[in-house]
Coordinates of C-alpha atoms and ligand atoms in Angstrom, one line a residue:
M54 CA 41.9 150.1 51.5
K55 CA 41.2 153.3 53.5
L56 CA 40.9 156.8 52.2
I57 CA 41.7 159.7 54.6
P58 CA 41.7 163.4 53.9
L59 CA 44.6 164.9 56.0
P60 CA 43.9 168.6 56.7
A61 CA 46.7 170.9 55.7
F62 CA 47.1 174.7 55.7
N63 CA 43.7 176.5 56.0
D64 CA 41.5 174.4 53.8
N65 CA 43.7 171.9 51.8
Y66 CA 43.3 168.2 52.0
I67 CA 46.2 165.8 51.4
W68 CA 44.5 162.6 50.4
L69 CA 46.0 159.4 52.0
L70 CA 45.1 156.0 50.7
H71 CA 46.4 152.9 52.5
D72 CA 46.1 149.1 52.8
N73 CA 47.3 149.0 56.4
V74 CA 50.9 148.5 55.2
R75 CA 51.7 150.9 52.4
A76 CA 50.3 154.3 51.6
L77 CA 50.0 156.8 48.8
V78 CA 49.4 160.5 49.2
V79 CA 48.2 163.1 46.8
D80 CA 49.4 166.7 46.6
P81 CA 51.3 166.9 49.9
G82 CA 51.7 170.7 50.2
E83 CA 53.3 170.1 53.5
A84 CA 55.2 167.1 54.8
Q85 CA 54.3 167.2 58.5
P86 CA 50.7 166.0 58.5
V87 CA 51.8 163.1 56.3
F88 CA 54.7 162.1 58.6
V89 CA 52.3 162.2 61.6
A90 CA 49.7 160.0 59.8
L91 CA 52.3 157.5 58.6
Q92 CA 53.7 157.2 62.1
Q93 CA 50.3 156.9 63.8
L94 CA 49.0 154.3 61.4
G95 CA 52.3 152.4 61.0
L96 CA 52.4 152.9 57.2
Q97 CA 55.2 153.0 54.7
L98 CA 54.9 155.7 52.0
A99 CA 55.1 154.1 48.6
S100 CA 53.9 156.7 46.2
I101 CA 53.3 160.5 45.9
L102 CA 50.9 161.6 43.2
V103 CA 50.9 165.3 42.3
T104 CA 48.2 167.0 40.2
H105 CA 49.8 170.4 39.5
H106 CA 52.6 172.7 40.3
H107 CA 51.1 175.1 42.9
G108 CA 53.0 175.3 46.2
D109 CA 50.1 174.2 48.4
H110 CA 50.2 170.9 46.4
V111 CA 54.0 170.3 46.0
G112 CA 55.5 172.0 49.1
G113 CA 56.1 168.7 51.0
V114 CA 57.0 166.5 48.1
A115 CA 60.8 166.7 48.2
E116 CA 61.0 166.2 52.0
L117 CA 58.7 163.2 51.9
A118 CA 60.4 161.6 49.0
K119 CA 63.8 162.0 50.5
A120 CA 62.7 160.6 53.9
T121 CA 60.7 157.6 52.6
G122 CA 62.1 156.8 49.1
A123 CA 58.5 157.0 47.7
Q124 CA 58.1 157.3 44.0
V125 CA 56.9 160.7 42.9
C126 CA 54.5 161.1 39.9
G127 CA 53.3 164.3 38.4
P128 CA 52.4 166.2 35.3
A129 CA 54.8 166.0 32.4
S130 CA 54.6 169.7 31.4
E131 CA 54.8 171.5 34.8
K132 CA 57.8 172.5 36.9
M133 CA 58.1 169.9 39.7
P134 CA 60.6 168.6 42.3
E135 CA 62.9 166.1 40.7
P136 CA 63.2 163.1 40.3
L137 CA 59.7 162.7 38.9
T138 CA 57.8 160.2 36.8
R139 CA 56.3 162.5 34.2
L140 CA 52.7 161.6 33.2
V141 CA 50.3 162.6 30.4
Q142 CA 46.8 161.6 29.4
G143 CA 46.6 157.9 28.7
D144 CA 49.5 156.9 31.0
A145 CA 48.8 154.6 33.8
V146 CA 50.7 154.3 37.1
Q147 CA 50.7 151.4 39.5
A148 CA 50.3 152.4 43.1
L149 CA 49.0 150.3 46.1
G150 CA 48.3 147.4 43.7
R151 CA 45.8 149.5 41.7
T152 CA 46.1 151.1 38.3
W153 CA 45.7 154.9 38.2
H154 CA 44.7 156.3 34.8
V155 CA 46.1 159.7 34.1
M156 CA 43.8 162.4 32.6
D157 CA 44.9 165.8 31.3
V158 CA 42.5 168.3 32.8
P159 CA 43.9 171.8 31.9
G160 CA 42.2 175.0 33.1
H161 CA 43.3 175.8 36.7
T162 CA 46.9 175.3 35.5
A163 CA 48.0 174.4 31.9
G164 CA 49.4 171.0 32.7
H165 CA 47.0 169.9 35.5
I166 CA 46.4 166.1 35.6
A167 CA 44.0 163.9 37.5
Y168 CA 44.3 160.3 38.6
F169 CA 41.4 157.8 38.3
S170 CA 41.2 154.2 39.5
P171 CA 38.1 152.2 38.6
D172 CA 38.5 149.8 41.6
A173 CA 40.4 151.4 44.4
G174 CA 38.5 148.9 46.5
L175 CA 37.1 151.0 49.4
G176 CA 34.7 149.4 51.8
A177 CA 32.7 146.3 50.9
M178 CA 32.3 147.1 47.2
P179 CA 35.3 148.2 45.1
S180 CA 34.5 151.7 44.0
P181 CA 36.1 154.2 41.6
V182 CA 38.3 156.9 43.1
L183 CA 39.3 160.2 41.4
F184 CA 42.0 162.6 42.6
C185 CA 41.3 165.8 40.8
G186 CA 43.4 168.4 42.6
D187 CA 42.0 171.9 42.0
T188 CA 39.9 171.1 38.9
L189 CA 36.6 169.9 40.3
F190 CA 35.5 170.9 43.8
S191 CA 32.2 169.8 45.5
G192 CA 29.8 172.4 44.2
G193 CA 32.4 174.3 42.3
C194 CA 35.6 174.3 40.2
G195 CA 39.1 175.7 40.3
R196 CA 39.9 179.2 39.2
L197 CA 41.2 179.6 35.7
F198 CA 44.8 180.8 36.4
E199 CA 46.4 179.3 33.2
G200 CA 43.6 178.1 31.1
T201 CA 40.5 179.2 29.1
P202 CA 36.9 178.6 30.0
A203 CA 36.7 176.2 27.0
Q204 CA 39.6 174.2 28.3
M205 CA 38.2 174.0 31.8
L206 CA 34.7 173.0 30.5
A207 CA 36.3 170.2 28.4
S208 CA 38.2 169.0 31.5
L209 CA 35.1 169.0 33.6
D210 CA 33.2 167.2 30.8
K211 CA 35.8 164.4 30.9
L212 CA 35.5 164.1 34.7
A213 CA 31.7 164.2 34.5
A214 CA 31.8 161.2 32.1
L215 CA 33.4 158.9 34.8
P216 CA 31.1 156.4 36.6
G217 CA 28.5 158.0 38.8
N218 CA 29.7 156.2 42.0
T219 CA 33.1 157.7 41.6
Q220 CA 34.4 159.2 44.9
V221 CA 35.7 162.6 44.0
C222 CA 38.7 163.6 46.1
C223 CA 39.2 167.3 45.8
A224 CA 42.2 169.2 47.2
H225 CA 40.3 171.9 49.1
E226 CA 37.4 172.1 51.6
Y227 CA 35.6 174.9 49.7
T228 CA 32.2 173.1 49.7
L229 CA 30.1 175.5 51.9
S230 CA 31.1 178.7 50.1
N231 CA 30.7 176.9 46.7
L232 CA 27.2 175.8 47.7
R233 CA 26.2 179.4 48.7
F234 CA 27.1 180.4 45.2
A235 CA 25.3 177.4 43.7
C236 CA 22.1 178.3 45.6
A237 CA 22.3 181.8 44.1
V238 CA 22.5 180.2 40.6
E239 CA 19.8 177.6 41.1
P240 CA 17.6 178.7 44.0
D241 CA 14.9 176.1 43.1
N242 CA 17.3 173.1 43.0
A243 CA 15.9 170.8 45.7
D244 CA 18.8 168.4 45.6
L245 CA 21.2 171.3 46.1
K246 CA 19.2 172.6 49.1
A247 CA 19.3 169.2 50.7
Y248 CA 23.0 168.7 50.0
A249 CA 23.8 172.2 51.4
G250 CA 22.0 171.3 54.7
H251 CA 23.8 168.0 54.9
C252 CA 27.2 169.6 54.3
E253 CA 26.5 172.4 56.9
G254 CA 25.8 169.6 59.4
L255 CA 29.1 167.9 58.6
R256 CA 31.2 171.1 58.9
A257 CA 29.4 172.0 62.2
R258 CA 30.8 168.7 63.5
G259 CA 34.2 169.4 62.1
L260 CA 33.9 166.7 59.5
P261 CA 35.1 166.9 55.9
T262 CA 32.4 167.2 53.2
L263 CA 34.6 165.1 50.9
P264 CA 35.0 162.8 49.0
A265 CA 32.1 163.9 46.9
D266 CA 29.8 161.6 45.0
L267 CA 30.1 162.3 41.2
A268 CA 26.4 161.5 40.5
L269 CA 25.3 164.0 43.1
E270 CA 27.7 166.6 41.8
L271 CA 26.0 166.3 38.4
K272 CA 22.7 167.3 40.2
I273 CA 24.1 170.2 42.2
N274 CA 27.4 171.7 40.8
P275 CA 26.6 174.7 38.5
F276 CA 30.0 174.2 36.7
L277 CA 28.9 170.7 35.7
R278 CA 25.4 172.0 34.8
S279 CA 26.3 174.9 32.5
R280 CA 24.1 173.4 29.7
C281 CA 21.0 173.0 32.0
D282 CA 18.3 175.6 31.2
S283 CA 18.2 176.8 34.8
V284 CA 21.9 177.6 34.8
V285 CA 21.9 179.1 31.3
Q286 CA 19.0 181.4 32.4
A287 CA 20.9 182.5 35.5
A288 CA 24.0 183.1 33.4
Q289 CA 22.0 185.3 31.1
A290 CA 20.6 187.3 34.0
F291 CA 24.2 187.9 35.2
Q292 CA 25.5 188.7 31.7
P293 CA 22.7 189.9 29.4
S294 CA 24.9 189.8 26.3
L295 CA 24.3 186.0 26.5
C296 CA 20.7 186.4 25.6
T297 CA 21.3 185.6 21.9
A298 CA 20.5 182.3 20.2
E299 CA 24.2 181.8 19.2
H300 CA 25.9 181.8 22.6
S301 CA 28.3 178.8 23.1
D302 CA 28.6 176.4 26.0
S303 CA 31.9 177.9 27.0
E304 CA 30.5 181.4 27.0
V305 CA 27.9 180.3 29.5
F306 CA 30.5 178.5 31.5
A307 CA 32.8 181.6 31.5
A308 CA 29.9 183.8 32.7
I309 CA 29.2 181.4 35.7
R310 CA 33.0 181.4 36.5
E311 CA 33.2 185.2 36.4
W312 CA 30.0 185.5 38.5
K313 CA 31.6 183.1 41.1
N314 CA 34.8 185.2 41.1
Q315 CA 32.8 188.3 42.1
F316 CA 30.4 186.5 44.4
K317 CA 30.5 187.6 48.1
Ligands
ZN204 ZN1 46.0 175.1 42.7
FE205 FE1 45.3 174.4 45.7

């Protein structure tokens, strides 16, 4: 099995997973990069997995489905191109001979879902793979367009509980700007500094920073670290009203999200 991020638009990735014969793609916001890859690699498109309804994730779905006959799977509660296999938390879909477990991860959109396979079988050792759309990014998280901070925090908590060696396939290359913000939140985080240097090197060579390693994200991503003392203190400096004993986890998370929205 091979996992390839196909660049689309300015900073989207359409993830393509294949076994040298058949392929699945995730969130094809445009069809053309997928058609080109299928032709170059001699692949037949079997499945299209969609995480949420935004145009940069669904724009190519109808054209690809029509041309290839691929099965389209997506969130049960969002407006999607039809026909669609509608999925909710606890459902499992078969694609490329693997089982993909569906997780509800609201926050960026109300019906956002993620797909997790414990054994997508990349490389020598089968490793878990997560397609999380615009929920979790490397060093960051999606904007809260349709959900509350408490919902997004609960969604990220679910993802954070997956195995540490999970390869996190995010839908955007936002890593460097996320890490600039993360360094402002945790200037003394040595793992973060090292990772930022690593990612700058990758981008300088035109390479993707993704997939991300979940165990590393837990050490560097402020949105997965909103209960750590260093992040709580930074949130309190940004929003002094949090300096009371009774602040909730989601209030700290909300402050970090708001800080990021304003961060230049
Ligand atoms: Zn989106
Ligand atoms: Fe997006």
